[in-house]
PDB file of C-alpha atoms in Angstrom:
ATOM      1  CA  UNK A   1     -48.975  59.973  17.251  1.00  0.00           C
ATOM      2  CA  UNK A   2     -45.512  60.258  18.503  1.00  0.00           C
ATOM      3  CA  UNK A   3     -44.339  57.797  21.078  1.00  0.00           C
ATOM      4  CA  UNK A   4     -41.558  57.592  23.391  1.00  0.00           C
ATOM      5  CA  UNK A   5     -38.176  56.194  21.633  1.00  0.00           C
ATOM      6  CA  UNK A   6     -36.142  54.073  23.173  1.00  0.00           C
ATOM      7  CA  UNK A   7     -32.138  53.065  22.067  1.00  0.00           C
ATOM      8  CA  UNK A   8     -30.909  51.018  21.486  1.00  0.00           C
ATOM      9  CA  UNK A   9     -33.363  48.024  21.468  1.00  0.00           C
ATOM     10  CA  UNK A  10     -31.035  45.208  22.531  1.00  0.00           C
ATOM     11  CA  UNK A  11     -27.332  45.535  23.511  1.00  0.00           C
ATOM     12  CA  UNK A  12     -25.690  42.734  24.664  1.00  0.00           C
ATOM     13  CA  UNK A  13     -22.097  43.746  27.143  1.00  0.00           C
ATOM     14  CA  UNK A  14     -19.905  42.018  29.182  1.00  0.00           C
ATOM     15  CA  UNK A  15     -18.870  42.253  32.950  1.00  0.00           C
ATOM     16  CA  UNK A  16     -17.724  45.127  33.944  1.00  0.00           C
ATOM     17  CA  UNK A  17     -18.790  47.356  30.788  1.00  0.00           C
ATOM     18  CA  UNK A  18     -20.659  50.319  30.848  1.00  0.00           C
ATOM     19  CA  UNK A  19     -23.660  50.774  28.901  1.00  0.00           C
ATOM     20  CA  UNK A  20     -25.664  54.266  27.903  1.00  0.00           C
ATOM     21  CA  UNK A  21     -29.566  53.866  27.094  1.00  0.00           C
ATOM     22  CA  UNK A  22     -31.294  56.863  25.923  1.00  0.00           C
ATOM     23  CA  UNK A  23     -34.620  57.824  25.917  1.00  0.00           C
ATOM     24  CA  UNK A  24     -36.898  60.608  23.797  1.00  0.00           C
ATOM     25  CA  UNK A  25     -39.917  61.602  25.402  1.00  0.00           C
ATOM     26  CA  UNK A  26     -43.019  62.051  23.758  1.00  0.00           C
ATOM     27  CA  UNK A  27     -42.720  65.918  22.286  1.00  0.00           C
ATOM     28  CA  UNK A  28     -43.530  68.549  24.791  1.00  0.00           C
ATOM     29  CA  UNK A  29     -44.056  66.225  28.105  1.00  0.00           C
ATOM     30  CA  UNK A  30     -41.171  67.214  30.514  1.00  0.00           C
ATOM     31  CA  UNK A  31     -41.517  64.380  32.894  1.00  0.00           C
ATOM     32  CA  UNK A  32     -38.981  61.133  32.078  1.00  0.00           C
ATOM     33  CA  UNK A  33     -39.252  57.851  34.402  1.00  0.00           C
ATOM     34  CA  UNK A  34     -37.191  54.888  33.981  1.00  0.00           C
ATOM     35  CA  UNK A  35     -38.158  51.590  35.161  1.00  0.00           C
ATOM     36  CA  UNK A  36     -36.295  48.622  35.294  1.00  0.00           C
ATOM     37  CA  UNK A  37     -37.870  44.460  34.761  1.00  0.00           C
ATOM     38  CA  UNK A  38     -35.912  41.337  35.521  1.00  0.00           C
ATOM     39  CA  UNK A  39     -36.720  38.289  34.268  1.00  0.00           C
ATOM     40  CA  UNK A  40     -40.046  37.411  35.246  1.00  0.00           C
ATOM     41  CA  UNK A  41     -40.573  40.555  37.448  1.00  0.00           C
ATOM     42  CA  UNK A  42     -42.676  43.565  37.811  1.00  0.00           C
ATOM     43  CA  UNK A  43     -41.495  46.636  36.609  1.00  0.00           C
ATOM     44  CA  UNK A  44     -39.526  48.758  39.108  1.00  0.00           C
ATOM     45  CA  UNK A  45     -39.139  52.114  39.714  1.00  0.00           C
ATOM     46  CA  UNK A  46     -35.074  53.745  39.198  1.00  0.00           C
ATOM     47  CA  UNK A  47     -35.505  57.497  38.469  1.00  0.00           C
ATOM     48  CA  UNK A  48     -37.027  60.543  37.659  1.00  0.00           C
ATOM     49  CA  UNK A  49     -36.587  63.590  36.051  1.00  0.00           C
ATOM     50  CA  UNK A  50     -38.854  67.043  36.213  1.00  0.00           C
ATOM     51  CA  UNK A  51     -37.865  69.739  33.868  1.00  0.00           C
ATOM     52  CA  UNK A  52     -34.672  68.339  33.916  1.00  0.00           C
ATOM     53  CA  UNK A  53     -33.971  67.841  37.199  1.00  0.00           C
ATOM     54  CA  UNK A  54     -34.092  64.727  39.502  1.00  0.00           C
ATOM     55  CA  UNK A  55     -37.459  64.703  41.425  1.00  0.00           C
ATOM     56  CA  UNK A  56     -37.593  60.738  42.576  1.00  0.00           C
ATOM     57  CA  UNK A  57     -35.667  58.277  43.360  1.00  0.00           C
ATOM     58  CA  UNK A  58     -35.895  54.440  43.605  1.00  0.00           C
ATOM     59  CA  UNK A  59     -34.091  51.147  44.135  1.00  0.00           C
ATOM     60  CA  UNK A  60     -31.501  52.598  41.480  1.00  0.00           C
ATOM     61  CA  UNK A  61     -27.832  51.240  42.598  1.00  0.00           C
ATOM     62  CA  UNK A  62     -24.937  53.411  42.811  1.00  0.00           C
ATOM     63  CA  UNK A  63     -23.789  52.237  39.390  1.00  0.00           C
ATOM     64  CA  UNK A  64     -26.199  53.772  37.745  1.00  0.00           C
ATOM     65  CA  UNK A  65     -26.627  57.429  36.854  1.00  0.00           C
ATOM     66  CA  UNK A  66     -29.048  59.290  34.592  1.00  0.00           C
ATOM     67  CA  UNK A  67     -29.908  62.632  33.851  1.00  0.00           C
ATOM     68  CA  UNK A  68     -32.194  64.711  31.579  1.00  0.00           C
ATOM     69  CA  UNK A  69     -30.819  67.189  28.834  1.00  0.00           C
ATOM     70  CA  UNK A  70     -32.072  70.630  27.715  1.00  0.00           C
ATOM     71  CA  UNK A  71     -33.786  68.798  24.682  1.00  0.00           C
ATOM     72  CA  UNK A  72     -35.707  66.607  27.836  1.00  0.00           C
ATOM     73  CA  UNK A  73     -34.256  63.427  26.216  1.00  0.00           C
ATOM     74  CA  UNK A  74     -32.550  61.375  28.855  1.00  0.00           C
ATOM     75  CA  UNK A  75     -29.524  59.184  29.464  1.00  0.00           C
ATOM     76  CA  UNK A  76     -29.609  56.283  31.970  1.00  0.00           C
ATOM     77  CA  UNK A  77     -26.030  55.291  32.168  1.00  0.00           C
ATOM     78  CA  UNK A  78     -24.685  52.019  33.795  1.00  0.00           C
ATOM     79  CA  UNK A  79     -21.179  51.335  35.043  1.00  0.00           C
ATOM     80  CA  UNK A  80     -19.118  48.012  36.051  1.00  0.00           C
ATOM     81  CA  UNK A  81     -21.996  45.487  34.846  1.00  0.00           C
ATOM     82  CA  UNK A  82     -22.874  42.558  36.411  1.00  0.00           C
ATOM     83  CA  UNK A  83     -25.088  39.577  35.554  1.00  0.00           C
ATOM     84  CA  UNK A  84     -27.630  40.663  37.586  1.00  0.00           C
ATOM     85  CA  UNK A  85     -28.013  43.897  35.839  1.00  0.00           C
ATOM     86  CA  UNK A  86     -29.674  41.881  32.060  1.00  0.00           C
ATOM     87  CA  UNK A  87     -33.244  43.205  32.345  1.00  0.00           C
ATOM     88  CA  UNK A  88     -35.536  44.896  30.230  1.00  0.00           C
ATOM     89  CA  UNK A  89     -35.081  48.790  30.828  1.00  0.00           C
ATOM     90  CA  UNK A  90     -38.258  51.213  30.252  1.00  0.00           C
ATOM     91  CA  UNK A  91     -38.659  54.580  30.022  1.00  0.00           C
ATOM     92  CA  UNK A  92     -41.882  56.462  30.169  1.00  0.00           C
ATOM     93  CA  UNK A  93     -42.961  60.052  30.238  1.00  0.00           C
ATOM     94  CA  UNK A  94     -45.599  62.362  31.086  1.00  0.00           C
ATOM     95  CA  UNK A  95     -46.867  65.689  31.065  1.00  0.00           C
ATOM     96  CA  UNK A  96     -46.115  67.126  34.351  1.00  0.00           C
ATOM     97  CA  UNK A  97     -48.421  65.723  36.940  1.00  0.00           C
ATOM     98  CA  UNK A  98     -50.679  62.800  35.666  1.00  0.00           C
ATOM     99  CA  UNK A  99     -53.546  64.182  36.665  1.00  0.00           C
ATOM    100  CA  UNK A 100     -53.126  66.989  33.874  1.00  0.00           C
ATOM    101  CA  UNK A 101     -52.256  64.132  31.216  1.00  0.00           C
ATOM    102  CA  UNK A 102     -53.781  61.198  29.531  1.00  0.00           C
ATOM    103  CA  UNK A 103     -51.997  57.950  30.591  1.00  0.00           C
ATOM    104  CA  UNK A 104     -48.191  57.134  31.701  1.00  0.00           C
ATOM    105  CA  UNK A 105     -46.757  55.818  28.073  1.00  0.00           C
ATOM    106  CA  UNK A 106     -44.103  53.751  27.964  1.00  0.00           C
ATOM    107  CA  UNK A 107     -41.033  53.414  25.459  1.00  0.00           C
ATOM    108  CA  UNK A 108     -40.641  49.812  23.380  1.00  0.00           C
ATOM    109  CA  UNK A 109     -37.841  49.087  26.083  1.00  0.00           C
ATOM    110  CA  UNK A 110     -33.954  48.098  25.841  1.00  0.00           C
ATOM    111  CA  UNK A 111     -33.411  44.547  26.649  1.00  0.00           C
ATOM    112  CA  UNK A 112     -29.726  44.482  28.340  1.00  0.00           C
ATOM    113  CA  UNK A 113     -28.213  41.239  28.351  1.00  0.00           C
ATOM    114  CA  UNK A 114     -24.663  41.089  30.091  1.00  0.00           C
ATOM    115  CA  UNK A 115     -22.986  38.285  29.472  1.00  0.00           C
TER     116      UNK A 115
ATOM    117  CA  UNK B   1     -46.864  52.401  51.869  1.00  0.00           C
ATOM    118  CA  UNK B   2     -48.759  51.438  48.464  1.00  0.00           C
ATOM    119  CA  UNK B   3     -48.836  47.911  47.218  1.00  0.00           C
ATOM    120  CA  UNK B   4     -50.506  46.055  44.632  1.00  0.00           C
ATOM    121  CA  UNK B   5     -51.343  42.475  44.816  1.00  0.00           C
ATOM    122  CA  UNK B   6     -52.391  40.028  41.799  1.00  0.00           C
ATOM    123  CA  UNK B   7     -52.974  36.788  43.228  1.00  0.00           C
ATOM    124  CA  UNK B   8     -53.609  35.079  40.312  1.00  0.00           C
ATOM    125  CA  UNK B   9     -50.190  34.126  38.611  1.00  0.00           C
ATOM    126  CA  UNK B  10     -51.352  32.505  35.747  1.00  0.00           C
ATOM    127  CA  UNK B  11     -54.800  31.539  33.860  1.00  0.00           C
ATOM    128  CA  UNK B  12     -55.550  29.362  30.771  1.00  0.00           C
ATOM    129  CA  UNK B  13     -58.887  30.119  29.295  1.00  0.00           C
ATOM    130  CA  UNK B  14     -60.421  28.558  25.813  1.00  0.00           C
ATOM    131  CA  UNK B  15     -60.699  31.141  23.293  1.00  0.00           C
ATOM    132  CA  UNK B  16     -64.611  32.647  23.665  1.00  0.00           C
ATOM    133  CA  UNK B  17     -64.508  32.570  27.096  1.00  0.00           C
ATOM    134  CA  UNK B  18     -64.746  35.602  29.461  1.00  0.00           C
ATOM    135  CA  UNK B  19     -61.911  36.326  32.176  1.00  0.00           C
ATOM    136  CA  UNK B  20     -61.614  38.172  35.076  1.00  0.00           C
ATOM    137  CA  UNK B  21     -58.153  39.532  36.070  1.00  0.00           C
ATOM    138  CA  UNK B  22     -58.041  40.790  39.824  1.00  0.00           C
ATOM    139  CA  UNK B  23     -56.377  43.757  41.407  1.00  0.00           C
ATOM    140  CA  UNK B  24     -56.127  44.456  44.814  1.00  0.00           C
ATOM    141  CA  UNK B  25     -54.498  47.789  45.604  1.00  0.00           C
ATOM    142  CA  UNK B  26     -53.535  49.324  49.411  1.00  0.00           C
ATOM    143  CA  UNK B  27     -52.303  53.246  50.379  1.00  0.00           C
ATOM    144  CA  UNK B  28     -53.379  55.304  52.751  1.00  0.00           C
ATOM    145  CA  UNK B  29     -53.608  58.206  50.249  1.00  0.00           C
ATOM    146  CA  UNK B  30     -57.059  59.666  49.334  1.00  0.00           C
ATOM    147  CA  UNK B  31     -55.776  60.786  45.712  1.00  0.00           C
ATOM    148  CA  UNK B  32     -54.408  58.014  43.642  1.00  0.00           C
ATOM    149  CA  UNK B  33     -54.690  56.629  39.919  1.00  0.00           C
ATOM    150  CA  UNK B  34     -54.614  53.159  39.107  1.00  0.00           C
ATOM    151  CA  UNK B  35     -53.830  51.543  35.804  1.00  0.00           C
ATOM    152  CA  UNK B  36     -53.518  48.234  33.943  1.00  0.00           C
ATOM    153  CA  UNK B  37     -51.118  47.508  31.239  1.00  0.00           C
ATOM    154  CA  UNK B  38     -50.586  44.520  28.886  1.00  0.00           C
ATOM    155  CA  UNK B  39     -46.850  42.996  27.975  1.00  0.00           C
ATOM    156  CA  UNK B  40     -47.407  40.686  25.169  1.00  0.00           C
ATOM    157  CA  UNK B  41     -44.425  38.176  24.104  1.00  0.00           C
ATOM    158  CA  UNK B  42     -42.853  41.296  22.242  1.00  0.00           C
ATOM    159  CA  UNK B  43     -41.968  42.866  25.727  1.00  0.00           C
ATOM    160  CA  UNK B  44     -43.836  46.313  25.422  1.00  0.00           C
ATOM    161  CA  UNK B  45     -45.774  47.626  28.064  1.00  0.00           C
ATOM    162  CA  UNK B  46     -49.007  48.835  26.155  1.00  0.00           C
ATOM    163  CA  UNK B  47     -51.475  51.014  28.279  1.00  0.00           C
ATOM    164  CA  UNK B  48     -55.012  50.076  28.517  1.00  0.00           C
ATOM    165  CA  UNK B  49     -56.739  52.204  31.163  1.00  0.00           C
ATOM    166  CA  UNK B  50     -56.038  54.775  33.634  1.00  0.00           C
ATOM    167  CA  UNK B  51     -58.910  55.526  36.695  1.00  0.00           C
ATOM    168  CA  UNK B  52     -58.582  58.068  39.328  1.00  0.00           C
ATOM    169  CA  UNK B  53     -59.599  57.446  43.186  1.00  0.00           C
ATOM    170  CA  UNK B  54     -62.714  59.979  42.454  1.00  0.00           C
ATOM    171  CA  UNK B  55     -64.157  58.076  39.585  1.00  0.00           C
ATOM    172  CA  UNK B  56     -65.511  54.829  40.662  1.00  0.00           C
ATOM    173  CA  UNK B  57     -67.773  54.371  37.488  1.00  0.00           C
ATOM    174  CA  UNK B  58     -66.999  51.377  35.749  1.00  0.00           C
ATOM    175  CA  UNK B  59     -65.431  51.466  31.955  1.00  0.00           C
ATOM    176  CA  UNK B  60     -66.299  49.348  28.928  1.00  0.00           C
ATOM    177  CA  UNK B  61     -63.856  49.374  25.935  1.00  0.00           C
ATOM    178  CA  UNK B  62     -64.789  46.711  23.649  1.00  0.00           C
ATOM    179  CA  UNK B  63     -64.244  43.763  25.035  1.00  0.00           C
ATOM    180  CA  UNK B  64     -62.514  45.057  27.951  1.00  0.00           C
ATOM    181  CA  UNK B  65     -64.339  46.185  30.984  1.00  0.00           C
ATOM    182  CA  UNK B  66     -62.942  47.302  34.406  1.00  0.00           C
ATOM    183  CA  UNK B  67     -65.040  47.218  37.857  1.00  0.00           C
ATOM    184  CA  UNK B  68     -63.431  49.634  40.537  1.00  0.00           C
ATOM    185  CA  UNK B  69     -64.489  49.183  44.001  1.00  0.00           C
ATOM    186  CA  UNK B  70     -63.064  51.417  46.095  1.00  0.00           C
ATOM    187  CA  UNK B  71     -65.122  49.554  49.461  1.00  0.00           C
ATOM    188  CA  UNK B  72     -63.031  46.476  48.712  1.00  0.00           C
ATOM    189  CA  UNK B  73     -60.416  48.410  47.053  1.00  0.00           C
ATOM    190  CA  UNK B  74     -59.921  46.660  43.913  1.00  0.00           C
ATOM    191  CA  UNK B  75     -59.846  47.218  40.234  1.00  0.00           C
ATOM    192  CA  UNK B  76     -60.573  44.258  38.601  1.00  0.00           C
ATOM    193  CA  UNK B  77     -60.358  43.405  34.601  1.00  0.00           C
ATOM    194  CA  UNK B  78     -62.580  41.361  32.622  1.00  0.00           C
ATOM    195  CA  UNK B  79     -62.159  40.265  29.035  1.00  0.00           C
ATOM    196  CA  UNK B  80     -65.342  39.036  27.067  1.00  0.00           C
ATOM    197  CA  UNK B  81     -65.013  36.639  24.450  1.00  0.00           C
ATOM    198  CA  UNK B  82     -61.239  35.752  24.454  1.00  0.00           C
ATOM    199  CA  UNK B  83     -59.028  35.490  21.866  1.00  0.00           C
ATOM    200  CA  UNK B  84     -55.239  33.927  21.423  1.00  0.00           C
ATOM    201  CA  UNK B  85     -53.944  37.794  21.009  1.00  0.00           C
ATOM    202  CA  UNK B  86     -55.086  38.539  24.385  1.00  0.00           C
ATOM    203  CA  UNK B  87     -52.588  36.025  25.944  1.00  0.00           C
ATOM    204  CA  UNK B  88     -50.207  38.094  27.484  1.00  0.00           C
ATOM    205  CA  UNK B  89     -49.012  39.402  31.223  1.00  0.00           C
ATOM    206  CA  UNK B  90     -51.549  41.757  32.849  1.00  0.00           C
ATOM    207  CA  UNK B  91     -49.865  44.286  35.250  1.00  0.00           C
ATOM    208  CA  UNK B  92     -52.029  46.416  37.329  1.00  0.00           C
ATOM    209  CA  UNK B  93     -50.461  49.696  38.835  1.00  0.00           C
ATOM    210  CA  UNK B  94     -50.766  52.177  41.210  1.00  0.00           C
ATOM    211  CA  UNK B  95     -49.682  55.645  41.161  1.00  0.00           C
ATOM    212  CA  UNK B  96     -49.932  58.276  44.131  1.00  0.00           C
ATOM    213  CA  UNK B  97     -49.743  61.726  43.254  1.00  0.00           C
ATOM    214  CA  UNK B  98     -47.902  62.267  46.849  1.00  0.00           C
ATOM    215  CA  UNK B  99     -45.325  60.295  45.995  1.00  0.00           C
ATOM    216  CA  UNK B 100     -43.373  61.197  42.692  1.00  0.00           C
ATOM    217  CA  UNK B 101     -45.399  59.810  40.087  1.00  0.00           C
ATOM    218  CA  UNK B 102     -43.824  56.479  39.995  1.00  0.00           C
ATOM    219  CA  UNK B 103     -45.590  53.502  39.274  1.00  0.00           C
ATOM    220  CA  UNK B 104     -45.957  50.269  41.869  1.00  0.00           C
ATOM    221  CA  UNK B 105     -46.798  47.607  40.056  1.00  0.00           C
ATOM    222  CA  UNK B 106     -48.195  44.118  41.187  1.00  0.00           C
ATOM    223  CA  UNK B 107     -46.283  41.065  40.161  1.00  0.00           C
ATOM    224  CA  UNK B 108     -48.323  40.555  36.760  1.00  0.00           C
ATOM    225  CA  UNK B 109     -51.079  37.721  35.573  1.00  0.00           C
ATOM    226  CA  UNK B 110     -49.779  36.020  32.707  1.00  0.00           C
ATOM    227  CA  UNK B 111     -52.911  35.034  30.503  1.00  0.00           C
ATOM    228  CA  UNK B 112     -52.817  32.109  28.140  1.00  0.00           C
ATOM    229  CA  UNK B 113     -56.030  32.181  25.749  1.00  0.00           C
ATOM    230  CA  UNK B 114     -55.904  28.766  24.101  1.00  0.00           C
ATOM    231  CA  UNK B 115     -58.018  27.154  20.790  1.00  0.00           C
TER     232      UNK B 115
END
């Protein structure tokens, strides 16, 4: 079965870069989260995206901007890096509510190392 | 506000033996979903289980089992007969329906099965 794809896997930037991480949903779910994990950390919740349009938002810094395209793939883009920023990004989707879907996948990840 | 608490940080086990991963969950909400996920080495988030608040009957999948006790509320995971490829972080989530469909996780168990 299809899964959600992730890109690039690893990217490595350097202060002050920006970086663009895409994610493809699994086909015909219209709901896009993306979660970010630090070092030894929990997952945490940036964004989300609802028939392309931004229905939550978390602890996502002003840096950072993402958005959802016709196609429902999405874009989390990331401006003037810092150090602080190297984390392993996820994206999952869903079918509209949960309740109306079978689990919350989750994408393979991007590891972002800024160096 | 939801949280999710995983007081154990880390556990060493001997291959064969059984393990019990706890999960203790608060919200105020009535309607909620929990989950657990595994992260192995390879950084993936793999899902294991969803539950909803309605269904407190427990779930046996191999040698994975899950107790749900809404009284106590916690959702607790036990591996039987443990092998090295189980050693991995546990994360347990919780998801409220009210509140976006994002994920709170708790801080993760990392699991070292040993020879």
């Amino acid at each position: 079965a299809a899964g959600v794809i992730q890109s690039p896997r690893h990217l490595i930037k350097e202060k002050r870069e920006t970086a663009t991480l895409k994610c493809y949903p699994i086909p015909r779910h219209d709901t896009v989260y993306w979660y970010q994990q630090g070092p030894g950390q929990d997952p945490q919740f940036l964004i989300s995206f609802y028939e392309k349009m931004q229905s939550d938002k978390g602890s996502i810094p002003d840096r950072f901007s993402a958005q959802q395209f016709s196609d429902y793939h999405s874009e989390l883009n990331m401006s003037s890096l810092e150090l602080g920023d190297s984390a392993l990004y996820f994206c999952a989707s869903s079918l509209g509510r949960v309740g109306r879907n079978y689990g919350y996948t989750f994408g393979s990840g991007t590891r972002l190392t800024v160096v | 506000a939801q949280k999710v608490t995983q007081a154990q940080t880390e556990i060493s086990v001997v291959e064969k033996e059984d393990v019990t991963l706890d999960c203790v969950y608060e919200t105020r909400d009535t309607t909620y979903y929990l989950f657990w996920y595994k992260q192995p080495p390879s950084g993936e988030l793999v899902f294991l289980i969803r539950r909803n608040s309605f269904d407190e009957q427990n779930e046996i999948s191999g040698r994975y089992s899950w107790n749900f006790q809404k009284s106590t509320s916690s959702f607790n995971f036990t591996i039987t007969a443990s092998q090295v490829v189980d050693s991995a972080v546990y994360f347990c989530a919780l998801l409220l329906t009210g509140g976006g469909n994002k994920l709170t996780f708790g801080t993760g168990t990392q699991l070292k099965v040993e020879l």
